[in-house]
mmCIF file of C-alpha atoms in Angstrom:
data_model
loop_
_atom_site.group_PDB
_atom_site.id
_atom_site.type_symbol
_atom_site.label_atom_id
_atom_site.label_comp_id
_atom_site.label_asym_id
_atom_site.label_seq_id
_atom_site.Cartn_x
_atom_site.Cartn_y
_atom_site.Cartn_z
ATOM 1 C CA MET A 1 21.965 -8.021 -15.761
ATOM 2 C CA LEU A 2 19.948 -6.400 -12.980
ATOM 3 C CA ASN A 3 19.200 -8.094 -9.674
ATOM 4 C CA GLU A 4 15.617 -8.288 -8.408
ATOM 5 C CA ALA A 5 15.656 -4.977 -6.510
ATOM 6 C CA ASP A 6 17.092 -3.088 -9.484
ATOM 7 C CA THR A 7 14.687 -4.864 -11.844
ATOM 8 C CA ARG A 8 11.788 -3.548 -9.788
ATOM 9 C CA ALA A 9 13.137 -0.004 -9.638
ATOM 10 C CA LYS A 10 14.497 0.357 -13.176
ATOM 11 C CA LEU A 11 12.279 -1.869 -15.305
ATOM 12 C CA ILE A 12 9.012 -2.856 -13.634
ATOM 13 C CA ASP A 13 8.162 0.473 -11.962
ATOM 14 C CA PRO A 14 8.477 2.374 -15.289
ATOM 15 C CA LYS A 15 6.271 -0.211 -17.011
ATOM 16 C CA LEU A 16 3.590 0.234 -14.340
ATOM 17 C CA HIS A 17 3.761 4.021 -14.705
ATOM 18 C CA GLN A 18 3.528 3.754 -18.513
ATOM 19 C CA SER A 19 0.303 1.756 -18.106
ATOM 20 C CA GLY A 20 -1.276 4.446 -15.952
ATOM 21 C CA TRP A 21 -0.569 3.100 -12.473
ATOM 22 C CA THR A 22 0.156 6.112 -10.295
ATOM 23 C CA GLU A 23 2.213 5.916 -7.125
ATOM 24 C CA ASP A 24 -0.860 6.105 -4.881
ATOM 25 C CA ALA A 25 -2.206 2.983 -6.654
ATOM 26 C CA ILE A 26 1.008 1.008 -6.114
ATOM 27 C CA GLN A 27 1.686 -0.569 -2.736
ATOM 28 C CA ARG A 28 5.115 -2.127 -2.417
ATOM 29 C CA GLU A 29 5.871 -5.027 -0.061
ATOM 30 C CA TYR A 30 2.267 -5.935 0.695
ATOM 31 C CA TYR A 31 2.210 -8.148 3.795
ATOM 32 C CA LEU A 32 -0.196 -11.080 3.820
ATOM 33 C CA THR A 33 0.880 -12.053 7.321
ATOM 34 C CA PRO A 34 1.864 -9.775 10.216
ATOM 35 C CA GLU A 35 5.134 -7.950 9.649
ATOM 36 C CA THR A 36 6.410 -9.420 12.926
ATOM 37 C CA GLY A 37 6.438 -12.873 11.333
ATOM 38 C CA GLY A 38 4.313 -15.746 10.092
ATOM 39 C CA ARG A 39 3.160 -18.871 11.894
ATOM 40 C CA VAL A 40 4.798 -20.148 15.053
ATOM 41 C CA VAL A 41 6.295 -23.582 14.394
ATOM 42 C CA LEU A 42 8.212 -26.033 16.572
ATOM 43 C CA GLU A 43 11.715 -27.102 15.597
ATOM 44 C CA GLY A 44 12.473 -29.751 18.180
ATOM 45 C CA ASN A 45 11.594 -28.040 21.462
ATOM 46 C CA VAL A 46 12.219 -24.537 20.141
ATOM 47 C CA GLU A 47 9.461 -22.199 19.001
ATOM 48 C CA LYS A 48 10.265 -20.298 15.843
ATOM 49 C CA ARG A 49 8.330 -17.907 13.628
ATOM 50 C CA THR A 50 8.307 -18.436 9.889
ATOM 51 C CA LYS A 51 9.146 -15.492 7.671
ATOM 52 C CA PRO A 52 6.211 -13.165 6.936
ATOM 53 C CA LYS A 53 4.609 -13.547 3.521
ATOM 54 C CA LYS A 54 4.749 -10.399 1.436
ATOM 55 C CA ALA A 55 4.080 -9.662 -2.215
ATOM 56 C CA ASP A 56 6.407 -7.366 -4.147
ATOM 57 C CA TYR A 57 3.466 -5.219 -5.247
ATOM 58 C CA LEU A 58 -0.237 -4.743 -4.680
ATOM 59 C CA LEU A 59 -2.061 -2.691 -7.322
ATOM 60 C CA ARG A 60 -5.300 -0.930 -6.426
ATOM 61 C CA TYR A 61 -8.005 0.487 -8.618
ATOM 62 C CA ARG A 62 -8.714 3.467 -6.381
ATOM 63 C CA THR A 63 -9.173 1.640 -3.050
ATOM 64 C CA TYR A 64 -9.966 -1.799 -4.508
ATOM 65 C CA PRO A 65 -7.107 -4.378 -4.414
ATOM 66 C CA ILE A 66 -7.081 -5.738 -7.946
ATOM 67 C CA ALA A 67 -3.679 -7.241 -8.845
ATOM 68 C CA ILE A 68 -0.516 -8.715 -7.359
ATOM 69 C CA PRO A 69 2.664 -8.553 -9.490
ATOM 70 C CA GLU A 70 5.782 -10.469 -8.449
ATOM 71 C CA ALA A 71 9.213 -9.383 -9.671
ATOM 72 C CA LYS A 72 12.182 -11.553 -10.608
ATOM 73 C CA ALA A 73 15.728 -10.643 -11.555
ATOM 74 C CA GLU A 74 16.303 -9.628 -15.178
ATOM 75 C CA SER A 75 18.280 -12.809 -15.820
ATOM 76 C CA GLU A 76 15.422 -15.080 -14.746
ATOM 77 C CA SER A 77 12.426 -16.229 -16.751
ATOM 78 C CA HIS A 78 9.383 -13.986 -16.595
ATOM 79 C CA LEU A 79 7.508 -17.118 -15.487
ATOM 80 C CA ALA A 80 9.662 -17.652 -12.403
ATOM 81 C CA GLY A 81 7.392 -15.735 -10.023
ATOM 82 C CA MET A 82 4.052 -16.876 -11.434
ATOM 83 C CA GLN A 83 3.346 -19.612 -8.904
ATOM 84 C CA GLN A 84 4.189 -17.330 -5.992
ATOM 85 C CA ALA A 85 2.058 -14.502 -7.418
ATOM 86 C CA LYS A 86 -0.885 -16.893 -7.850
ATOM 87 C CA GLU A 87 -0.464 -18.188 -4.309
ATOM 88 C CA TYR A 88 -0.468 -14.679 -2.846
ATOM 89 C CA ALA A 89 -3.377 -13.521 -5.006
ATOM 90 C CA ALA A 90 -5.443 -16.575 -4.101
ATOM 91 C CA ARG A 91 -4.676 -16.083 -0.417
ATOM 92 C CA ALA A 92 -5.817 -12.453 -0.555
ATOM 93 C CA ASN A 93 -8.684 -13.183 -2.986
ATOM 94 C CA ILE A 94 -7.270 -10.786 -5.585
ATOM 95 C CA PRO A 95 -8.419 -11.407 -9.177
ATOM 96 C CA PHE A 96 -5.222 -10.834 -11.198
ATOM 97 C CA ALA A 97 -1.654 -12.105 -10.686
ATOM 98 C CA TYR A 98 1.489 -11.134 -12.620
ATOM 99 C CA SER A 99 5.098 -12.213 -12.828
ATOM 100 C CA SER A 100 7.755 -10.201 -14.642
ATOM 101 C CA ASN A 101 11.512 -9.992 -15.185
ATOM 102 C CA GLY A 102 11.164 -6.417 -16.396
ATOM 103 C CA HIS A 103 10.868 -7.335 -20.088
ATOM 104 C CA ARG A 104 8.075 -9.882 -20.434
ATOM 105 C CA ILE A 105 4.980 -10.136 -18.249
ATOM 106 C CA GLU A 106 2.921 -13.206 -17.437
ATOM 107 C CA GLU A 107 -0.700 -12.757 -16.334
ATOM 108 C CA TYR A 108 -3.087 -15.124 -14.575
ATOM 109 C CA ASP A 109 -6.744 -14.091 -14.556
ATOM 110 C CA PHE A 110 -8.669 -15.755 -11.718
ATOM 111 C CA THR A 111 -12.008 -14.623 -13.185
ATOM 112 C CA THR A 112 -11.451 -16.820 -16.283
ATOM 113 C CA ASN A 113 -8.685 -19.148 -15.019
ATOM 114 C CA GLU A 114 -6.615 -18.228 -18.077
ATOM 115 C CA GLN A 115 -2.902 -17.433 -18.312
ATOM 116 C CA ARG A 116 -1.163 -15.414 -21.032
ATOM 117 C CA THR A 117 2.061 -13.524 -21.824
ATOM 118 C CA LEU A 118 1.941 -9.737 -22.237
ATOM 119 C CA ASP A 119 4.342 -7.007 -23.300
ATOM 120 C CA ARG A 120 2.784 -4.422 -20.976
ATOM 121 C CA PHE A 121 0.703 -4.269 -17.813
ATOM 122 C CA PRO A 122 -3.039 -3.635 -18.361
ATOM 123 C CA ARG A 123 -4.273 -0.177 -17.442
ATOM 124 C CA PRO A 124 -6.263 0.184 -14.168
ATOM 125 C CA GLU A 125 -9.515 0.814 -16.070
ATOM 126 C CA GLU A 126 -8.969 -2.302 -18.184
ATOM 127 C CA LEU A 127 -8.731 -4.549 -15.130
ATOM 128 C CA TRP A 128 -11.760 -2.937 -13.500
ATOM 129 C CA GLU A 129 -13.836 -3.491 -16.641
ATOM 130 C CA ARG A 130 -12.660 -7.100 -16.929
ATOM 131 C CA LEU A 131 -13.658 -7.708 -13.320
ATOM 132 C CA GLY A 132 -17.285 -7.219 -14.346
ATOM 133 C CA LEU A 133 -18.336 -4.801 -11.614
ATOM 134 C CA VAL A 134 -18.774 -1.699 -13.785
ATOM 135 C CA GLY A 135 -22.516 -2.154 -14.298
ATOM 136 C CA ALA A 136 -23.191 -3.343 -10.767
ATOM 137 C CA GLU A 137 -21.366 -0.447 -9.140
ATOM 138 C CA LEU A 138 -23.888 2.083 -10.463
ATOM 139 C CA ALA A 139 -27.007 0.077 -9.704
ATOM 140 C CA PRO A 140 -29.379 1.399 -7.035
ATOM 141 C CA ALA A 141 -29.881 -0.688 -3.939
ATOM 142 C CA PRO A 142 -32.331 -3.519 -4.785
ATOM 143 C CA SER A 143 -35.730 -3.591 -3.140
ATOM 144 C CA ARG A 144 -36.864 -6.664 -1.233
ATOM 145 C CA ALA A 145 -39.252 -7.472 -4.065
ATOM 146 C CA THR A 146 -36.486 -7.653 -6.666
ATOM 147 C CA ALA A 147 -33.494 -8.724 -4.610
ATOM 148 C CA ARG A 148 -34.014 -12.450 -5.182
ATOM 149 C CA VAL A 149 -34.060 -12.007 -8.974
ATOM 150 C CA ALA A 150 -30.933 -9.816 -8.751
ATOM 151 C CA PRO A 151 -30.634 -8.528 -12.323
ATOM 152 C CA THR A 152 -28.195 -5.689 -12.873
ATOM 153 C CA PRO A 153 -30.361 -2.727 -14.002
ATOM 154 C CA THR A 154 -29.571 -1.083 -17.316
ATOM 155 C CA LEU A 155 -28.715 2.601 -17.339
ATOM 156 C CA ALA A 156 -32.144 3.415 -18.779
ATOM 157 C CA ALA A 157 -33.921 1.507 -16.012
ATOM 158 C CA LYS A 158 -32.093 2.934 -13.041
ATOM 159 C CA GLU A 159 -33.922 4.851 -10.364
ATOM 160 C CA SER A 160 -33.372 8.516 -9.672
ATOM 161 C CA TYR A 161 -31.638 7.676 -6.390
ATOM 162 C CA LEU A 162 -28.175 6.520 -7.421
ATOM 163 C CA PRO A 163 -24.893 6.201 -5.559
ATOM 164 C CA THR A 164 -22.434 9.027 -6.080
ATOM 165 C CA VAL A 165 -19.594 6.474 -6.188
ATOM 166 C CA SER A 166 -19.378 2.699 -6.044
ATOM 167 C CA PRO A 167 -19.401 1.457 -2.430
ATOM 168 C CA LEU A 168 -16.507 -0.785 -3.461
ATOM 169 C CA LEU A 169 -14.429 2.285 -4.277
ATOM 170 C CA TYR A 170 -15.484 4.579 -1.444
ATOM 171 C CA PRO A 171 -12.594 5.042 1.049
ATOM 172 C CA PHE A 172 -12.568 3.123 4.307
ATOM 173 C CA HIS A 173 -13.346 5.026 7.486
ATOM 174 C CA TYR A 174 -10.089 6.093 9.086
ATOM 175 C CA SER A 175 -9.702 7.544 12.557
ATOM 176 C CA PRO A 176 -6.555 9.588 13.246
ATOM 177 C CA ILE A 177 -6.925 8.558 16.889
ATOM 178 C CA ASP A 178 -6.637 4.774 16.668
ATOM 179 C CA LYS A 179 -5.131 4.786 13.122
ATOM 180 C CA MET A 180 -6.738 1.430 12.351
ATOM 181 C CA ARG A 181 -6.634 0.155 8.780
ATOM 182 C CA PRO A 182 -8.172 -3.109 7.532
ATOM 183 C CA ARG A 183 -5.895 -6.131 7.421
ATOM 184 C CA TYR A 184 -5.871 -8.158 4.211
ATOM 185 C CA TYR A 185 -8.444 -10.702 5.451
ATOM 186 C CA GLN A 186 -10.707 -7.888 6.731
ATOM 187 C CA GLU A 187 -10.524 -6.219 3.322
ATOM 188 C CA GLN A 188 -11.523 -9.530 1.749
ATOM 189 C CA ALA A 189 -14.555 -9.822 4.006
ATOM 190 C CA ILE A 190 -15.653 -6.221 3.420
ATOM 191 C CA TYR A 191 -15.323 -6.365 -0.360
ATOM 192 C CA ARG A 192 -16.888 -9.822 -0.777
ATOM 193 C CA VAL A 193 -19.977 -8.786 1.212
ATOM 194 C CA ILE A 194 -20.387 -5.498 -0.691
ATOM 195 C CA GLU A 195 -19.963 -7.277 -4.044
ATOM 196 C CA ARG A 196 -22.848 -9.586 -3.167
ATOM 197 C CA VAL A 197 -25.006 -6.707 -1.957
ATOM 198 C CA ILE A 198 -24.592 -4.661 -5.139
ATOM 199 C CA ARG A 199 -25.323 -7.754 -7.230
ATOM 200 C CA GLY A 200 -28.663 -8.077 -5.478
ATOM 201 C CA GLN A 201 -28.083 -10.800 -2.886
ATOM 202 C CA GLU A 202 -30.607 -10.225 -0.109
ATOM 203 C CA ARG A 203 -28.878 -12.006 2.779
ATOM 204 C CA VAL A 204 -25.206 -12.547 3.510
ATOM 205 C CA VAL A 205 -23.762 -14.508 6.433
ATOM 206 C CA LEU A 206 -20.157 -13.660 7.270
ATOM 207 C CA THR A 207 -18.359 -15.995 9.686
ATOM 208 C CA MET A 208 -15.191 -14.739 11.393
ATOM 209 C CA ALA A 209 -13.224 -16.068 14.333
ATOM 210 C CA THR A 210 -13.184 -14.324 17.705
ATOM 211 C CA GLY A 211 -10.642 -11.528 17.797
ATOM 212 C CA THR A 212 -10.431 -11.021 14.026
ATOM 213 C CA GLY A 213 -12.381 -7.748 13.998
ATOM 214 C CA LYS A 214 -16.010 -8.695 13.313
ATOM 215 C CA THR A 215 -17.400 -5.409 14.650
ATOM 216 C CA TYR A 216 -14.823 -3.387 12.736
ATOM 217 C CA VAL A 217 -15.607 -5.227 9.492
ATOM 218 C CA ALA A 218 -19.370 -4.819 9.940
ATOM 219 C CA PHE A 219 -18.951 -1.116 10.555
ATOM 220 C CA GLN A 220 -16.755 -0.605 7.482
ATOM 221 C CA ILE A 221 -19.335 -2.397 5.320
ATOM 222 C CA ALA A 222 -22.096 -0.110 6.623
ATOM 223 C CA TRP A 223 -19.851 2.955 6.275
ATOM 224 C CA LYS A 224 -19.048 2.293 2.601
ATOM 225 C CA LEU A 225 -22.660 1.484 1.678
ATOM 226 C CA VAL A 226 -24.035 4.655 3.294
ATOM 227 C CA LYS A 227 -21.273 7.133 2.512
ATOM 228 C CA SER A 228 -21.156 6.129 -1.160
ATOM 229 C CA GLY A 229 -24.862 6.905 -1.443
ATOM 230 C CA TYR A 230 -25.714 3.297 -2.359
ATOM 231 C CA MET A 231 -28.028 2.971 0.642
ATOM 232 C CA LYS A 232 -29.845 5.744 2.436
ATOM 233 C CA ARG A 233 -29.877 4.114 5.861
ATOM 234 C CA VAL A 234 -28.195 1.209 7.614
ATOM 235 C CA LEU A 235 -29.065 -0.054 11.083
ATOM 236 C CA TYR A 236 -25.859 -1.344 12.614
ATOM 237 C CA LEU A 237 -26.198 -3.364 15.836
ATOM 238 C CA CYS A 238 -23.476 -4.656 18.120
ATOM 239 C CA GLN A 239 -24.091 -7.725 20.261
ATOM 240 C CA ALA A 240 -23.854 -5.880 23.548
ATOM 241 C CA SER A 241 -22.516 -2.596 24.870
ATOM 242 C CA GLY A 242 -20.237 -4.482 27.244
ATOM 243 C CA GLU A 243 -18.590 -6.516 24.488
ATOM 244 C CA PRO A 244 -14.894 -5.719 24.031
ATOM 245 C CA GLY A 245 -14.598 -3.373 21.074
ATOM 246 C CA GLY A 246 -18.340 -2.911 20.861
ATOM 247 C CA CYS A 247 -19.254 0.143 18.831
ATOM 248 C CA ARG A 248 -16.442 2.181 20.295
ATOM 249 C CA GLY A 249 -14.663 4.341 17.758
ATOM 250 C CA GLN A 250 -17.547 4.094 15.287
ATOM 251 C CA ARG A 251 -19.546 7.136 16.359
ATOM 252 C CA HIS A 252 -21.311 8.982 13.587
ATOM 253 C CA GLU A 253 -24.333 11.210 13.445
ATOM 254 C CA GLN A 254 -27.706 9.735 12.560
ATOM 255 C CA ASP A 255 -28.123 12.386 9.851
ATOM 256 C CA ASP A 256 -25.517 10.532 7.790
ATOM 257 C CA GLY A 257 -27.836 7.519 7.588
ATOM 258 C CA LEU A 258 -25.873 5.311 9.959
ATOM 259 C CA LEU A 259 -27.387 4.389 13.311
ATOM 260 C CA CYS A 260 -25.089 2.426 15.600
ATOM 261 C CA GLY A 261 -26.455 0.720 18.691
ATOM 262 C CA SER A 262 -25.904 -2.142 21.095
ATOM 263 C CA GLY A 263 -28.130 -5.133 21.743
ATOM 264 C CA ALA A 264 -30.783 -3.907 24.184
ATOM 265 C CA ARG A 265 -31.966 -7.284 25.455
ATOM 266 C CA ARG A 266 -28.535 -8.703 26.093
ATOM 267 C CA SER A 267 -27.072 -5.641 27.771
ATOM 268 C CA GLY A 268 -30.151 -4.600 29.730
ATOM 269 C CA HIS A 269 -30.070 -1.106 28.204
ATOM 270 C CA LYS A 270 -31.981 0.490 25.393
ATOM 271 C CA ALA A 271 -30.307 0.511 22.000
ATOM 272 C CA HIS A 272 -28.677 3.882 21.777
ATOM 273 C CA GLN A 273 -27.349 6.202 19.159
ATOM 274 C CA GLN A 274 -23.631 6.851 19.073
#
């Protein structure tokens, strides 16, 4: 019987490939806490870091994190990793969780709160359709007059101005200089806000603690909405030009529909383009 590592390599990986999951859609050892360790705890008078939490796999539909599978050794029950997979998926706000011993697969669907046993992993397109964002992703940006009603327009009723790709699926902005990528909680914030926008919600308040990347998250939201073609223009304001982080690193031409500025009244300077 295969141990867990061999089960992943020889049984689970082939099953994922057979269901259409390509290597660029499979992220192995997905960390939900910093790789340097988890929380700092006290054991007597000694500080000690807990082990970092990491899922065996994260599956993405294009850029969207959609499922977390946990692997167990071939000799174990396929149910053995279900609780852990659900815990990780709930922590990262990911809609589907799986546990497998390489032969049988257990699925938990957070959108319906239902659990079932499968003989294969669902295909990427199947999970995306089940998530219920297929209609919303092609809808034009709602006007202020219709945003409160928030119906998802039918294909026949859509306006001529349509996004070229869903803002949920448009790639994050990546700078080769700072090489920043969203952490799992930043991804959650970005995707949850965009989901509400494309479903017609007119106002969204996002609360994040100091130092968790509020400016970075706000910029990525604006970037995905504009670059996908979902919105023509976004006015993106920082609190003040002197704020640490500010709009630095998010400099893009106004022609692309994104105007980035700093708070004029607080900083004593006019809001400026960057």
